[in-house]
Structures are given as structure tokens and as C-alpha cells.
GROMACS .gro file of C-alpha atoms in nm:
model
   82
    1UNK     CA    1  10.463  13.078  11.410
    2UNK     CA    2  10.274  12.783  11.530
    3UNK     CA    3  10.098  12.997  11.829
    4UNK     CA    4  10.016  13.270  11.617
    5UNK     CA    5   9.850  13.094  11.364
    6UNK     CA    6   9.671  12.821  11.589
    7UNK     CA    7   9.695  12.969  11.933
    8UNK     CA    8   9.876  12.822  12.237
    9UNK     CA    9   9.644  12.530  12.281
   10UNK     CA   10   9.652  12.455  11.912
   11UNK     CA   11  10.026  12.482  11.902
   12UNK     CA   12  10.038  12.242  12.197
   13UNK     CA   13   9.824  11.980  12.056
   14UNK     CA   14   9.996  11.982  11.712
   15UNK     CA   15  10.333  11.945  11.871
   16UNK     CA   16  10.218  11.679  12.104
   17UNK     CA   17  10.057  11.485  11.809
   18UNK     CA   18  10.360  11.528  11.549
   19UNK     CA   19  10.690  11.653  11.730
   20UNK     CA   20  10.858  11.637  11.414
   21UNK     CA   21  10.714  11.957  11.304
   22UNK     CA   22  10.952  12.157  11.563
   23UNK     CA   23  11.239  12.073  11.298
   24UNK     CA   24  11.021  12.237  10.995
   25UNK     CA   25  11.149  12.575  10.883
   26UNK     CA   26  10.885  12.863  10.933
   27UNK     CA   27  10.950  12.927  10.560
   28UNK     CA   28  10.793  12.616  10.490
   29UNK     CA   29  10.519  12.621  10.751
   30UNK     CA   30  10.391  12.953  10.589
   31UNK     CA   31  10.334  12.753  10.273
   32UNK     CA   32  10.113  12.543  10.457
   33UNK     CA   33   9.764  12.621  10.581
   34UNK     CA   34   9.635  12.560  10.894
   35UNK     CA   35   9.403  12.278  10.789
   36UNK     CA   36   9.703  12.113  10.611
   37UNK     CA   37   9.915  12.138  10.916
   38UNK     CA   38   9.647  11.994  11.140
   39UNK     CA   39   9.588  11.717  10.912
   40UNK     CA   40   9.943  11.615  10.897
   41UNK     CA   41   9.959  11.618  11.291
   42UNK     CA   42   9.653  11.390  11.275
   43UNK     CA   43   9.794  11.168  11.011
   44UNK     CA   44  10.147  11.126  11.233
   45UNK     CA   45   9.911  11.073  11.566
   46UNK     CA   46   9.695  10.783  11.371
   47UNK     CA   47  10.005  10.621  11.255
   48UNK     CA   48  10.176  10.618  11.603
   49UNK     CA   49   9.852  10.471  11.768
   50UNK     CA   50   9.850  10.169  11.438
   51UNK     CA   51  10.249  10.134  11.513
   52UNK     CA   52  10.180   9.741  11.533
   53UNK     CA   53   9.954   9.724  11.222
   54UNK     CA   54  10.203   9.964  11.006
   55UNK     CA   55  10.478   9.743  11.096
   56UNK     CA   56  10.277   9.381  11.046
   57UNK     CA   57  10.150   9.541  10.686
   58UNK     CA   58  10.516   9.668  10.615
   59UNK     CA   59  10.678   9.335  10.708
   60UNK     CA   60  10.410   9.132  10.493
   61UNK     CA   61  10.497   9.381  10.196
   62UNK     CA   62  10.848   9.305  10.235
   63UNK     CA   63  10.841   8.896  10.268
   64UNK     CA   64  10.604   8.892   9.964
   65UNK     CA   65  10.870   9.105   9.759
   66UNK     CA   66  11.151   8.841   9.895
   67UNK     CA   67  10.933   8.531   9.828
   68UNK     CA   68  10.860   8.695   9.467
   69UNK     CA   69  11.211   8.728   9.381
   70UNK     CA   70  11.285   8.392   9.532
   71UNK     CA   71  11.009   8.244   9.319
   72UNK     CA   72  11.143   8.402   9.012
   73UNK     CA   73  11.489   8.288   9.047
   74UNK     CA   74  11.384   7.917   9.096
   75UNK     CA   75  11.148   7.962   8.799
   76UNK     CA   76  11.436   8.061   8.572
   77UNK     CA   77  11.677   7.836   8.653
   78UNK     CA   78  11.457   7.532   8.712
   79UNK     CA   79  11.133   7.611   8.488
   80UNK     CA   80  10.740   7.639   8.643
   81UNK     CA   81  10.674   7.498   8.990
   82UNK     CA   82  10.319   7.451   8.899
   0.00000   0.00000   0.00000
């Protein structure tokens, strides 16, 4: 399906950028435009290239949530800190 819609080189490019597309059913890919398929592949490639930054941001968000919960527990039990 990808080769038919994007050509050999286009399909190879999409698969290289987003190997996860191989688990998509042909029926689900039929519903997507060529542009949407290419945009999804580009997004996966950008996220993969910036994996370190993505992990840092995710870790920072996770730590902020944990600290907010701890702060709330402390303020409920002992009153405001500041």
C-alpha cells in the first residue's frame, strides 16, 4: 500500500523514519492521506532525534508532579510553609 501510494523511495523513507507504520493495518492507512502519513513519519523522526530532550522534559514534569503532591500533603498536615 505504501509503495503504491508513495513510490518505492517514499515508502522506504517513511519506514526508515517510522518503522511503527509496519504494524498499521492497510485499512487504517487507507483512511489517512499521504500528507498525514508523511507528517507522522517526520514527527517520529524529530522525536527520535531529540530523545534526550524529550526524556529531560518528561522527567522534569514527573518530578514537578511528585513535588506538588508532597507539598500538598505537607501543607494539609502541617499548614502553609511560607
